[in-house]
Amino acid sequence: MHVKSAEFVKSATRPEHYPPAEVPEIAFAGRSNVGKSSLINVLVNRKGLVRTSSTPGRTQLINFFQVNNDLMLVDLPGYGFARVPAEVRKQWGPMVETYLSTRSCLGCVVLILDIRRVPSDEDVLMLQWLRAYAIPAVVVVTKCDKLSKNERARQAATISRTLGLSREEMVFFSALSREGKDLLWGRIEHFLAAGDGEPLSGGGDLGH
Ligand SMILES: Nc1nc2c(ncn2[C@@H]2O[C@H](COP(=O)(O)OP(=O)(O)OP(=O)(O)O)[C@@H](O)[C@H]2O)c(=O)[nH]1
Ligand SMILES: [Mg+2]
């Protein structure tokens, strides 16, 4: 993908405030602080387009970023962070679920995991939920720079087992080294070209 321009369009919590559904959208989901915003910045080659923070729960709105004239990247608020105010936590589910289940121009969801963690129940549920709605998903394992080669292989095996996905189905990524950037764009473009995606194979630990 040749990114010629990338700009913030708007923030929204409810469908009335989403931008018009005119171009395909790629949404980025994952637990709080996993590195969603950093990953989007790497994809568009812009250090500060999306605000990042070492404080979890930074992104609490749905943020829309237009890339070139024909694509929207959508930064979703992260889940699983206990210390955000109860009121915000209560709104998270409906806000994100409404977006994912109703957005007609949604092309695929990039689900982001931390290489250092065993996927949480919420991660597994999110993947199952995407499958249930037949939303194409790309699983990205990020912060790969933080582990040694051996630790990385071990964690990759754990994550792969927990989600029921092969390693080849996942994209290993680092916002620091930019590893995985081209592969991820390739997967995204594949879904955009297909119009609808091939479902991921795995069932995950909570699978039915
Ligand atoms: N070493 C390393 N640090 C990363 C990477 N990606 C993100 N980080 C750091 O992780 C922290 C969280 O990154 P964000 O991109 O803000 O995470 P987020 O998922 O958008 O977080 P919320 O919006 O709070 O849900 C920041 O301190 C980033 O610098 C990575 O690939 N490698
Ligand atoms: Mg963020």
JSON list of C-alpha atoms and ligand atoms in Angstrom, two decimals:
[
{"chain": "A", "resi": 1, "resn": "MET", "atom": "CA", "xyz": [0.00, 0.00, 0.00]},
{"chain": "A", "resi": 2, "resn": "HIS", "atom": "CA", "xyz": [1.37, 3.36, -0.97]},
{"chain": "A", "resi": 3, "resn": "VAL", "atom": "CA", "xyz": [0.16, 5.82, 1.66]},
{"chain": "A", "resi": 4, "resn": "LYS", "atom": "CA", "xyz": [0.00, 9.26, 0.07]},
{"chain": "A", "resi": 5, "resn": "SER", "atom": "CA", "xyz": [-2.06, 10.92, 2.77]},
{"chain": "A", "resi": 6, "resn": "ALA", "atom": "CA", "xyz": [-3.42, 10.09, 6.20]},
{"chain": "A", "resi": 7, "resn": "GLU", "atom": "CA", "xyz": [-5.57, 12.36, 8.28]},
{"chain": "A", "resi": 8, "resn": "PHE", "atom": "CA", "xyz": [-7.78, 12.30, 11.34]},
{"chain": "A", "resi": 9, "resn": "VAL", "atom": "CA", "xyz": [-11.43, 12.63, 10.33]},
{"chain": "A", "resi": 10, "resn": "LYS", "atom": "CA", "xyz": [-13.39, 12.47, 13.56]},
{"chain": "A", "resi": 11, "resn": "SER", "atom": "CA", "xyz": [-14.18, 10.71, 16.82]},
{"chain": "A", "resi": 12, "resn": "ALA", "atom": "CA", "xyz": [-17.54, 9.10, 17.48]},
{"chain": "A", "resi": 13, "resn": "THR", "atom": "CA", "xyz": [-19.36, 7.02, 20.02]},
{"chain": "A", "resi": 14, "resn": "ARG", "atom": "CA", "xyz": [-22.65, 6.48, 18.17]},
{"chain": "A", "resi": 15, "resn": "PRO", "atom": "CA", "xyz": [-23.60, 5.66, 14.55]},
{"chain": "A", "resi": 16, "resn": "GLU", "atom": "CA", "xyz": [-25.15, 9.12, 14.03]},
{"chain": "A", "resi": 17, "resn": "HIS", "atom": "CA", "xyz": [-21.68, 10.54, 14.44]},
{"chain": "A", "resi": 18, "resn": "TYR", "atom": "CA", "xyz": [-19.77, 8.12, 12.21]},
{"chain": "A", "resi": 19, "resn": "PRO", "atom": "CA", "xyz": [-18.53, 9.59, 8.93]},
{"chain": "A", "resi": 20, "resn": "PRO", "atom": "CA", "xyz": [-20.59, 8.60, 5.86]},
{"chain": "A", "resi": 21, "resn": "ALA", "atom": "CA", "xyz": [-20.00, 4.94, 4.91]},
{"chain": "A", "resi": 22, "resn": "GLU", "atom": "CA", "xyz": [-18.39, 5.78, 1.58]},
{"chain": "A", "resi": 23, "resn": "VAL", "atom": "CA", "xyz": [-15.07, 3.93, 1.65]},
{"chain": "A", "resi": 24, "resn": "PRO", "atom": "CA", "xyz": [-14.04, 0.53, 3.04]},
{"chain": "A", "resi": 25, "resn": "GLU", "atom": "CA", "xyz": [-12.97, 0.54, 6.68]},
{"chain": "A", "resi": 26, "resn": "ILE", "atom": "CA", "xyz": [-10.36, -1.48, 8.54]},
{"chain": "A", "resi": 27, "resn": "ALA", "atom": "CA", "xyz": [-10.94, -1.53, 12.30]},
{"chain": "A", "resi": 28, "resn": "PHE", "atom": "CA", "xyz": [-8.26, -2.19, 14.92]},
{"chain": "A", "resi": 29, "resn": "ALA", "atom": "CA", "xyz": [-9.28, -3.99, 18.09]},
{"chain": "A", "resi": 30, "resn": "GLY", "atom": "CA", "xyz": [-7.51, -5.43, 21.11]},
{"chain": "A", "resi": 31, "resn": "ARG", "atom": "CA", "xyz": [-7.03, -5.02, 24.80]},
{"chain": "A", "resi": 32, "resn": "SER", "atom": "CA", "xyz": [-6.11, -1.69, 26.23]},
{"chain": "A", "resi": 33, "resn": "ASN", "atom": "CA", "xyz": [-2.45, -0.70, 25.86]},
{"chain": "A", "resi": 34, "resn": "VAL", "atom": "CA", "xyz": [-1.70, -3.57, 23.46]},
{"chain": "A", "resi": 35, "resn": "GLY", "atom": "CA", "xyz": [-0.36, -1.15, 20.85]},
{"chain": "A", "resi": 36, "resn": "LYS", "atom": "CA", "xyz": [-3.30, -0.48, 18.49]},
{"chain": "A", "resi": 37, "resn": "SER", "atom": "CA", "xyz": [-2.60, 3.21, 18.01]},
{"chain": "A", "resi": 38, "resn": "SER", "atom": "CA", "xyz": [1.16, 2.64, 17.56]},
{"chain": "A", "resi": 39, "resn": "LEU", "atom": "CA", "xyz": [0.44, 0.01, 14.92]},
{"chain": "A", "resi": 40, "resn": "ILE", "atom": "CA", "xyz": [-1.78, 2.39, 12.93]},
{"chain": "A", "resi": 41, "resn": "ASN", "atom": "CA", "xyz": [0.97, 5.04, 13.04]},
{"chain": "A", "resi": 42, "resn": "VAL", "atom": "CA", "xyz": [3.44, 2.54, 11.57]},
{"chain": "A", "resi": 43, "resn": "LEU", "atom": "CA", "xyz": [1.00, 1.47, 8.85]},
{"chain": "A", "resi": 44, "resn": "VAL", "atom": "CA", "xyz": [0.61, 5.07, 7.68]},
{"chain": "A", "resi": 45, "resn": "ASN", "atom": "CA", "xyz": [4.26, 6.09, 8.27]},
{"chain": "A", "resi": 46, "resn": "ARG", "atom": "CA", "xyz": [3.26, 8.85, 10.64]},
{"chain": "A", "resi": 47, "resn": "LYS", "atom": "CA", "xyz": [4.74, 9.08, 14.12]},
{"chain": "A", "resi": 48, "resn": "GLY", "atom": "CA", "xyz": [2.05, 11.15, 15.76]},
{"chain": "A", "resi": 49, "resn": "LEU", "atom": "CA", "xyz": [-1.13, 10.71, 13.72]},
{"chain": "A", "resi": 50, "resn": "VAL", "atom": "CA", "xyz": [-2.77, 8.58, 16.40]},
{"chain": "A", "resi": 51, "resn": "ARG", "atom": "CA", "xyz": [-2.13, 9.47, 20.02]},
{"chain": "A", "resi": 52, "resn": "THR", "atom": "CA", "xyz": [-0.36, 6.70, 21.91]},
{"chain": "A", "resi": 53, "resn": "SER", "atom": "CA", "xyz": [0.24, 6.43, 25.62]},
{"chain": "A", "resi": 54, "resn": "SER", "atom": "CA", "xyz": [1.83, 4.27, 28.26]},
{"chain": "A", "resi": 55, "resn": "THR", "atom": "CA", "xyz": [-1.37, 4.79, 30.28]},
{"chain": "A", "resi": 56, "resn": "PRO", "atom": "CA", "xyz": [-3.88, 2.08, 29.36]},
{"chain": "A", "resi": 57, "resn": "GLY", "atom": "CA", "xyz": [-7.33, 3.20, 28.30]},
{"chain": "A", "resi": 58, "resn": "ARG", "atom": "CA", "xyz": [-6.12, 6.21, 26.32]},
{"chain": "A", "resi": 59, "resn": "THR", "atom": "CA", "xyz": [-8.41, 5.67, 23.36]},
{"chain": "A", "resi": 60, "resn": "GLN", "atom": "CA", "xyz": [-12.00, 5.83, 24.62]},
{"chain": "A", "resi": 61, "resn": "LEU", "atom": "CA", "xyz": [-13.76, 6.86, 21.44]},
{"chain": "A", "resi": 62, "resn": "ILE", "atom": "CA", "xyz": [-13.98, 5.36, 17.98]},
{"chain": "A", "resi": 63, "resn": "ASN", "atom": "CA", "xyz": [-11.47, 7.35, 15.93]},
{"chain": "A", "resi": 64, "resn": "PHE", "atom": "CA", "xyz": [-11.63, 7.49, 12.14]},
{"chain": "A", "resi": 65, "resn": "PHE", "atom": "CA", "xyz": [-8.53, 8.16, 10.00]},
{"chain": "A", "resi": 66, "resn": "GLN", "atom": "CA", "xyz": [-8.74, 8.53, 6.25]},
{"chain": "A", "resi": 67, "resn": "VAL", "atom": "CA", "xyz": [-5.91, 7.06, 4.15]},
{"chain": "A", "resi": 68, "resn": "ASN", "atom": "CA", "xyz": [-5.57, 8.32, 0.58]},
{"chain": "A", "resi": 69, "resn": "ASN", "atom": "CA", "xyz": [-9.02, 8.82, -0.88]},
{"chain": "A", "resi": 70, "resn": "ASP", "atom": "CA", "xyz": [-10.29, 5.32, -0.62]},
{"chain": "A", "resi": 71, "resn": "LEU", "atom": "CA", "xyz": [-9.71, 3.79, 2.80]},
{"chain": "A", "resi": 72, "resn": "MET", "atom": "CA", "xyz": [-10.57, 4.49, 6.44]},
{"chain": "A", "resi": 73, "resn": "LEU", "atom": "CA", "xyz": [-8.63, 3.12, 9.42]},
{"chain": "A", "resi": 74, "resn": "VAL", "atom": "CA", "xyz": [-10.69, 2.92, 12.59]},
{"chain": "A", "resi": 75, "resn": "ASP", "atom": "CA", "xyz": [-9.04, 2.86, 16.02]},
{"chain": "A", "resi": 76, "resn": "LEU", "atom": "CA", "xyz": [-11.40, 1.19, 18.48]},
{"chain": "A", "resi": 77, "resn": "PRO", "atom": "CA", "xyz": [-11.16, 1.69, 22.24]},
{"chain": "A", "resi": 78, "resn": "GLY", "atom": "CA", "xyz": [-9.36, -1.18, 23.97]},
{"chain": "A", "resi": 79, "resn": "TYR", "atom": "CA", "xyz": [-11.01, -3.66, 26.29]},
{"chain": "A", "resi": 80, "resn": "GLY", "atom": "CA", "xyz": [-9.94, -5.28, 29.51]},
{"chain": "A", "resi": 81, "resn": "PHE", "atom": "CA", "xyz": [-8.55, -2.36, 31.45]},
{"chain": "A", "resi": 82, "resn": "ALA", "atom": "CA", "xyz": [-9.99, -2.36, 34.96]},
{"chain": "A", "resi": 83, "resn": "ARG", "atom": "CA", "xyz": [-8.95, 1.12, 35.96]},
{"chain": "A", "resi": 84, "resn": "VAL", "atom": "CA", "xyz": [-10.97, 3.11, 33.45]},
{"chain": "A", "resi": 85, "resn": "PRO", "atom": "CA", "xyz": [-14.03, 4.59, 35.15]},
{"chain": "A", "resi": 86, "resn": "ALA", "atom": "CA", "xyz": [-17.00, 2.22, 35.52]},
{"chain": "A", "resi": 87, "resn": "GLU", "atom": "CA", "xyz": [-19.16, 4.51, 33.41]},
{"chain": "A", "resi": 88, "resn": "VAL", "atom": "CA", "xyz": [-16.69, 4.29, 30.49]},
{"chain": "A", "resi": 89, "resn": "ARG", "atom": "CA", "xyz": [-16.37, 0.52, 30.85]},
{"chain": "A", "resi": 90, "resn": "LYS", "atom": "CA", "xyz": [-20.13, 0.11, 30.72]},
{"chain": "A", "resi": 91, "resn": "GLN", "atom": "CA", "xyz": [-20.27, 2.02, 27.44]},
{"chain": "A", "resi": 92, "resn": "TRP", "atom": "CA", "xyz": [-17.43, 0.11, 25.81]},
{"chain": "A", "resi": 93, "resn": "GLY", "atom": "CA", "xyz": [-19.34, -3.05, 24.89]},
{"chain": "A", "resi": 94, "resn": "PRO", "atom": "CA", "xyz": [-22.31, -1.39, 23.20]},
{"chain": "A", "resi": 95, "resn": "MET", "atom": "CA", "xyz": [-20.09, 1.22, 21.52]},
{"chain": "A", "resi": 96, "resn": "VAL", "atom": "CA", "xyz": [-17.74, -1.31, 19.92]},
{"chain": "A", "resi": 97, "resn": "GLU", "atom": "CA", "xyz": [-20.38, -3.99, 19.26]},
{"chain": "A", "resi": 98, "resn": "THR", "atom": "CA", "xyz": [-22.68, -1.50, 17.58]},
{"chain": "A", "resi": 99, "resn": "TYR", "atom": "CA", "xyz": [-19.88, -0.37, 15.32]},
{"chain": "A", "resi": 100, "resn": "LEU", "atom": "CA", "xyz": [-18.76, -3.91, 14.43]},
{"chain": "A", "resi": 101, "resn": "SER", "atom": "CA", "xyz": [-22.23, -5.35, 13.92]},
{"chain": "A", "resi": 102, "resn": "THR", "atom": "CA", "xyz": [-23.79, -2.50, 11.94]},
{"chain": "A", "resi": 103, "resn": "ARG", "atom": "CA", "xyz": [-21.05, -0.86, 9.92]},
{"chain": "A", "resi": 104, "resn": "SER", "atom": "CA", "xyz": [-21.85, -1.70, 6.32]},
{"chain": "A", "resi": 105, "resn": "CYS", "atom": "CA", "xyz": [-18.48, -0.63, 4.92]},
{"chain": "A", "resi": 106, "resn": "LEU", "atom": "CA", "xyz": [-16.40, -2.64, 7.42]},
{"chain": "A", "resi": 107, "resn": "GLY", "atom": "CA", "xyz": [-13.87, -4.60, 5.35]},
{"chain": "A", "resi": 108, "resn": "CYS", "atom": "CA", "xyz": [-11.98, -6.42, 8.08]},
{"chain": "A", "resi": 109, "resn": "VAL", "atom": "CA", "xyz": [-10.89, -6.24, 11.70]},
{"chain": "A", "resi": 110, "resn": "VAL", "atom": "CA", "xyz": [-7.28, -6.38, 12.78]},
{"chain": "A", "resi": 111, "resn": "LEU", "atom": "CA", "xyz": [-7.24, -8.06, 16.20]},
{"chain": "A", "resi": 112, "resn": "ILE", "atom": "CA", "xyz": [-4.07, -7.19, 18.06]},
{"chain": "A", "resi": 113, "resn": "LEU", "atom": "CA", "xyz": [-2.42, -9.31, 20.76]},
{"chain": "A", "resi": 114, "resn": "ASP", "atom": "CA", "xyz": [0.69, -8.81, 22.90]},
{"chain": "A", "resi": 115, "resn": "ILE", "atom": "CA", "xyz": [3.41, -11.41, 22.19]},
{"chain": "A", "resi": 116, "resn": "ARG", "atom": "CA", "xyz": [4.22, -11.50, 25.92]},
{"chain": "A", "resi": 117, "resn": "ARG", "atom": "CA", "xyz": [0.74, -12.52, 27.08]},
{"chain": "A", "resi": 118, "resn": "VAL", "atom": "CA", "xyz": [-1.45, -15.55, 26.88]},
{"chain": "A", "resi": 119, "resn": "PRO", "atom": "CA", "xyz": [-4.58, -14.38, 25.02]},
{"chain": "A", "resi": 120, "resn": "SER", "atom": "CA", "xyz": [-7.27, -13.45, 27.55]},
{"chain": "A", "resi": 121, "resn": "ASP", "atom": "CA", "xyz": [-10.82, -14.75, 27.54]},
{"chain": "A", "resi": 122, "resn": "GLU", "atom": "CA", "xyz": [-11.80, -11.38, 26.10]},
{"chain": "A", "resi": 123, "resn": "ASP", "atom": "CA", "xyz": [-9.37, -11.85, 23.20]},
{"chain": "A", "resi": 124, "resn": "VAL", "atom": "CA", "xyz": [-10.78, -15.30, 22.47]},
{"chain": "A", "resi": 125, "resn": "LEU", "atom": "CA", "xyz": [-14.35, -14.03, 22.76]},
{"chain": "A", "resi": 126, "resn": "MET", "atom": "CA", "xyz": [-13.61, -11.15, 20.42]},
{"chain": "A", "resi": 127, "resn": "LEU", "atom": "CA", "xyz": [-12.30, -13.56, 17.79]},
{"chain": "A", "resi": 128, "resn": "GLN", "atom": "CA", "xyz": [-15.32, -15.83, 18.17]},
{"chain": "A", "resi": 129, "resn": "TRP", "atom": "CA", "xyz": [-17.61, -12.86, 18.01]},
{"chain": "A", "resi": 130, "resn": "LEU", "atom": "CA", "xyz": [-16.01, -11.71, 14.75]},
{"chain": "A", "resi": 131, "resn": "ARG", "atom": "CA", "xyz": [-16.48, -15.18, 13.32]},
{"chain": "A", "resi": 132, "resn": "ALA", "atom": "CA", "xyz": [-20.10, -15.28, 14.46]},
{"chain": "A", "resi": 133, "resn": "TYR", "atom": "CA", "xyz": [-20.72, -12.04, 12.57]},
{"chain": "A", "resi": 134, "resn": "ALA", "atom": "CA", "xyz": [-18.68, -13.36, 9.61]},
{"chain": "A", "resi": 135, "resn": "ILE", "atom": "CA", "xyz": [-16.37, -10.35, 9.82]},
{"chain": "A", "resi": 136, "resn": "PRO", "atom": "CA", "xyz": [-12.98, -11.13, 8.22]},
{"chain": "A", "resi": 137, "resn": "ALA", "atom": "CA", "xyz": [-10.22, -10.92, 10.83]},
{"chain": "A", "resi": 138, "resn": "VAL", "atom": "CA", "xyz": [-6.45, -10.62, 10.76]},
{"chain": "A", "resi": 139, "resn": "VAL", "atom": "CA", "xyz": [-4.71, -11.56, 14.01]},
{"chain": "A", "resi": 140, "resn": "VAL", "atom": "CA", "xyz": [-1.60, -9.50, 14.69]},
{"chain": "A", "resi": 141, "resn": "VAL", "atom": "CA", "xyz": [0.85, -10.35, 17.46]},
{"chain": "A", "resi": 142, "resn": "THR", "atom": "CA", "xyz": [2.71, -7.18, 18.36]},
{"chain": "A", "resi": 143, "resn": "LYS", "atom": "CA", "xyz": [5.58, -5.95, 20.55]},
{"chain": "A", "resi": 144, "resn": "CYS", "atom": "CA", "xyz": [7.73, -8.76, 19.11]},
{"chain": "A", "resi": 145, "resn": "ASP", "atom": "CA", "xyz": [10.84, -6.64, 19.74]},
{"chain": "A", "resi": 146, "resn": "LYS", "atom": "CA", "xyz": [10.37, -7.20, 23.46]},
{"chain": "A", "resi": 147, "resn": "LEU", "atom": "CA", "xyz": [11.22, -10.90, 23.39]},
{"chain": "A", "resi": 148, "resn": "SER", "atom": "CA", "xyz": [14.27, -12.98, 22.53]},
{"chain": "A", "resi": 149, "resn": "LYS", "atom": "CA", "xyz": [14.03, -15.43, 19.66]},
{"chain": "A", "resi": 150, "resn": "ASN", "atom": "CA", "xyz": [13.45, -18.38, 21.99]},
{"chain": "A", "resi": 151, "resn": "GLU", "atom": "CA", "xyz": [10.85, -16.64, 24.11]},
{"chain": "A", "resi": 152, "resn": "ARG", "atom": "CA", "xyz": [9.12, -15.51, 21.00]},
{"chain": "A", "resi": 153, "resn": "ALA", "atom": "CA", "xyz": [8.87, -19.03, 19.60]},
{"chain": "A", "resi": 154, "resn": "ARG", "atom": "CA", "xyz": [7.46, -20.25, 22.89]},
{"chain": "A", "resi": 155, "resn": "GLN", "atom": "CA", "xyz": [4.86, -17.48, 23.09]},
{"chain": "A", "resi": 156, "resn": "ALA", "atom": "CA", "xyz": [3.92, -17.92, 19.44]},
{"chain": "A", "resi": 157, "resn": "ALA", "atom": "CA", "xyz": [3.15, -21.57, 20.17]},
{"chain": "A", "resi": 158, "resn": "THR", "atom": "CA", "xyz": [1.03, -20.67, 23.21]},
{"chain": "A", "resi": 159, "resn": "ILE", "atom": "CA", "xyz": [-0.93, -17.99, 21.35]},
{"chain": "A", "resi": 160, "resn": "SER", "atom": "CA", "xyz": [-1.42, -20.25, 18.34]},
{"chain": "A", "resi": 161, "resn": "ARG", "atom": "CA", "xyz": [-2.74, -23.06, 20.58]},
{"chain": "A", "resi": 162, "resn": "THR", "atom": "CA", "xyz": [-5.02, -20.78, 22.61]},
{"chain": "A", "resi": 163, "resn": "LEU", "atom": "CA", "xyz": [-6.65, -19.29, 19.52]},
{"chain": "A", "resi": 164, "resn": "GLY", "atom": "CA", "xyz": [-6.63, -22.43, 17.41]},
{"chain": "A", "resi": 165, "resn": "LEU", "atom": "CA", "xyz": [-4.77, -20.63, 14.62]},
{"chain": "A", "resi": 166, "resn": "SER", "atom": "CA", "xyz": [-1.65, -21.67, 12.77]},
{"chain": "A", "resi": 167, "resn": "ARG", "atom": "CA", "xyz": [1.37, -19.38, 13.04]},
{"chain": "A", "resi": 168, "resn": "GLU", "atom": "CA", "xyz": [1.10, -18.62, 9.35]},
{"chain": "A", "resi": 169, "resn": "GLU", "atom": "CA", "xyz": [-2.35, -17.18, 9.89]},
{"chain": "A", "resi": 170, "resn": "MET", "atom": "CA", "xyz": [-1.00, -14.62, 12.36]},
{"chain": "A", "resi": 171, "resn": "VAL", "atom": "CA", "xyz": [1.11, -11.58, 11.55]},
{"chain": "A", "resi": 172, "resn": "PHE", "atom": "CA", "xyz": [4.08, -10.98, 13.86]},
{"chain": "A", "resi": 173, "resn": "PHE", "atom": "CA", "xyz": [4.64, -7.28, 14.26]},
{"chain": "A", "resi": 174, "resn": "SER", "atom": "CA", "xyz": [6.66, -4.59, 16.02]},
{"chain": "A", "resi": 175, "resn": "ALA", "atom": "CA", "xyz": [5.95, -0.89, 16.01]},
{"chain": "A", "resi": 176, "resn": "LEU", "atom": "CA", "xyz": [9.58, -0.37, 16.95]},
{"chain": "A", "resi": 177, "resn": "SER", "atom": "CA", "xyz": [11.29, -2.39, 14.20]},
{"chain": "A", "resi": 178, "resn": "ARG", "atom": "CA", "xyz": [8.32, -2.20, 11.78]},
{"chain": "A", "resi": 179, "resn": "GLU", "atom": "CA", "xyz": [8.56, -5.92, 11.29]},
{"chain": "A", "resi": 180, "resn": "GLY", "atom": "CA", "xyz": [5.32, -7.27, 9.82]},
{"chain": "A", "resi": 181, "resn": "LYS", "atom": "CA", "xyz": [4.18, -3.99, 8.30]},
{"chain": "A", "resi": 182, "resn": "ASP", "atom": "CA", "xyz": [4.23, -5.10, 4.66]},
{"chain": "A", "resi": 183, "resn": "LEU", "atom": "CA", "xyz": [2.73, -8.49, 5.45]},
{"chain": "A", "resi": 184, "resn": "LEU", "atom": "CA", "xyz": [-0.13, -6.83, 7.35]},
{"chain": "A", "resi": 185, "resn": "TRP", "atom": "CA", "xyz": [-0.85, -4.39, 4.51]},
{"chain": "A", "resi": 186, "resn": "GLY", "atom": "CA", "xyz": [-0.84, -7.40, 2.17]},
{"chain": "A", "resi": 187, "resn": "ARG", "atom": "CA", "xyz": [-3.47, -9.19, 4.26]},
{"chain": "A", "resi": 188, "resn": "ILE", "atom": "CA", "xyz": [-5.59, -6.05, 4.51]},
{"chain": "A", "resi": 189, "resn": "GLU", "atom": "CA", "xyz": [-5.41, -5.51, 0.76]},
{"chain": "A", "resi": 190, "resn": "HIS", "atom": "CA", "xyz": [-6.36, -9.13, 0.19]},
{"chain": "A", "resi": 191, "resn": "PHE", "atom": "CA", "xyz": [-9.58, -8.64, 2.15]},
{"chain": "A", "resi": 192, "resn": "LEU", "atom": "CA", "xyz": [-10.31, -5.34, 0.45]},
{"chain": "A", "resi": 193, "resn": "ALA", "atom": "CA", "xyz": [-9.87, -6.95, -2.95]},
{"chain": "A", "resi": 194, "resn": "ALA", "atom": "CA", "xyz": [-11.96, -10.00, -2.05]},
{"chain": "A", "resi": 195, "resn": "GLY", "atom": "CA", "xyz": [-14.83, -7.87, -0.82]},
{"chain": "A", "resi": 196, "resn": "ASP", "atom": "CA", "xyz": [-15.50, -10.50, 1.77]},
{"chain": "A", "resi": 197, "resn": "GLY", "atom": "CA", "xyz": [-13.02, -12.65, 3.58]},
{"chain": "A", "resi": 198, "resn": "GLU", "atom": "CA", "xyz": [-12.18, -16.22, 4.22]},
{"chain": "A", "resi": 199, "resn": "PRO", "atom": "CA", "xyz": [-12.96, -17.11, 7.78]},
{"chain": "A", "resi": 200, "resn": "LEU", "atom": "CA", "xyz": [-10.04, -17.98, 10.04]},
{"chain": "A", "resi": 201, "resn": "SER", "atom": "CA", "xyz": [-9.77, -21.66, 10.76]},
{"chain": "A", "resi": 202, "resn": "GLY", "atom": "CA", "xyz": [-9.44, -21.90, 14.52]},
{"chain": "A", "resi": 203, "resn": "GLY", "atom": "CA", "xyz": [-12.05, -22.29, 17.21]},
{"chain": "A", "resi": 204, "resn": "GLY", "atom": "CA", "xyz": [-10.10, -21.14, 20.25]},
{"chain": "A", "resi": 205, "resn": "ASP", "atom": "CA", "xyz": [-10.20, -22.51, 23.78]},
{"chain": "A", "resi": 206, "resn": "LEU", "atom": "CA", "xyz": [-13.71, -21.29, 24.40]},
{"chain": "A", "resi": 207, "resn": "GLY", "atom": "CA", "xyz": [-14.90, -22.75, 21.10]},
{"chain": "A", "resi": 208, "resn": "HIS", "atom": "CA", "xyz": [-18.23, -24.51, 20.69]},
{"chain": "B", "resi": 1, "resn": "LIG", "atom": "N1", "xyz": [8.51, -2.01, 22.46]},
{"chain": "B", "resi": 1, "resn": "LIG", "atom": "C1", "xyz": [7.32, -1.79, 21.88]},
{"chain": "B", "resi": 1, "resn": "LIG", "atom": "N2", "xyz": [6.44, -0.94, 22.48]},
{"chain": "B", "resi": 1, "resn": "LIG", "atom": "C2", "xyz": [5.24, -0.74, 21.87]},
{"chain": "B", "resi": 1, "resn": "LIG", "atom": "C3", "xyz": [4.88, -1.39, 20.64]},
{"chain": "B", "resi": 1, "resn": "LIG", "atom": "N3", "xyz": [3.64, -0.99, 20.31]},
{"chain": "B", "resi": 1, "resn": "LIG", "atom": "C4", "xyz": [3.23, -0.14, 21.28]},
{"chain": "B", "resi": 1, "resn": "LIG", "atom": "N4", "xyz": [4.19, 0.01, 22.23]},
{"chain": "B", "resi": 1, "resn": "LIG", "atom": "C5", "xyz": [4.08, 0.85, 23.45]},
{"chain": "B", "resi": 1, "resn": "LIG", "atom": "O1", "xyz": [2.95, 0.39, 24.21]},
{"chain": "B", "resi": 1, "resn": "LIG", "atom": "C6", "xyz": [2.26, 1.48, 24.81]},
{"chain": "B", "resi": 1, "resn": "LIG", "atom": "C7", "xyz": [0.80, 1.47, 24.37]},
{"chain": "B", "resi": 1, "resn": "LIG", "atom": "O2", "xyz": [0.73, 1.74, 22.98]},
{"chain": "B", "resi": 1, "resn": "LIG", "atom": "P1", "xyz": [-0.58, 2.33, 22.29]},
{"chain": "B", "resi": 1, "resn": "LIG", "atom": "O3", "xyz": [-0.33, 2.27, 20.83]},
{"chain": "B", "resi": 1, "resn": "LIG", "atom": "O4", "xyz": [-0.95, 3.65, 22.89]},
{"chain": "B", "resi": 1, "resn": "LIG", "atom": "O5", "xyz": [-1.65, 1.21, 22.73]},
{"chain": "B", "resi": 1, "resn": "LIG", "atom": "P2", "xyz": [-3.23, 1.21, 22.51]},
{"chain": "B", "resi": 1, "resn": "LIG", "atom": "O6", "xyz": [-3.60, -0.21, 22.28]},
{"chain": "B", "resi": 1, "resn": "LIG", "atom": "O7", "xyz": [-3.63, 2.18, 21.47]},
{"chain": "B", "resi": 1, "resn": "LIG", "atom": "O8", "xyz": [-3.74, 1.66, 23.96]},
{"chain": "B", "resi": 1, "resn": "LIG", "atom": "P3", "xyz": [-5.16, 2.27, 24.38]},
{"chain": "B", "resi": 1, "resn": "LIG", "atom": "O9", "xyz": [-5.54, 3.31, 23.38]},
{"chain": "B", "resi": 1, "resn": "LIG", "atom": "O10", "xyz": [-4.88, 2.82, 25.74]},
{"chain": "B", "resi": 1, "resn": "LIG", "atom": "O11", "xyz": [-6.11, 1.15, 24.43]},
{"chain": "B", "resi": 1, "resn": "LIG", "atom": "C8", "xyz": [3.02, 2.74, 24.41]},
{"chain": "B", "resi": 1, "resn": "LIG", "atom": "O12", "xyz": [3.91, 3.07, 25.46]},
{"chain": "B", "resi": 1, "resn": "LIG", "atom": "C9", "xyz": [3.77, 2.30, 23.15]},
{"chain": "B", "resi": 1, "resn": "LIG", "atom": "O13", "xyz": [4.97, 3.03, 22.93]},
{"chain": "B", "resi": 1, "resn": "LIG", "atom": "C10", "xyz": [5.87, -2.27, 20.03]},
{"chain": "B", "resi": 1, "resn": "LIG", "atom": "O14", "xyz": [5.66, -2.89, 18.99]},
{"chain": "B", "resi": 1, "resn": "LIG", "atom": "N5", "xyz": [7.05, -2.41, 20.70]},
{"chain": "B", "resi": 2, "resn": "MG", "atom": "MG", "xyz": [-4.94, 3.75, 21.53]}
]
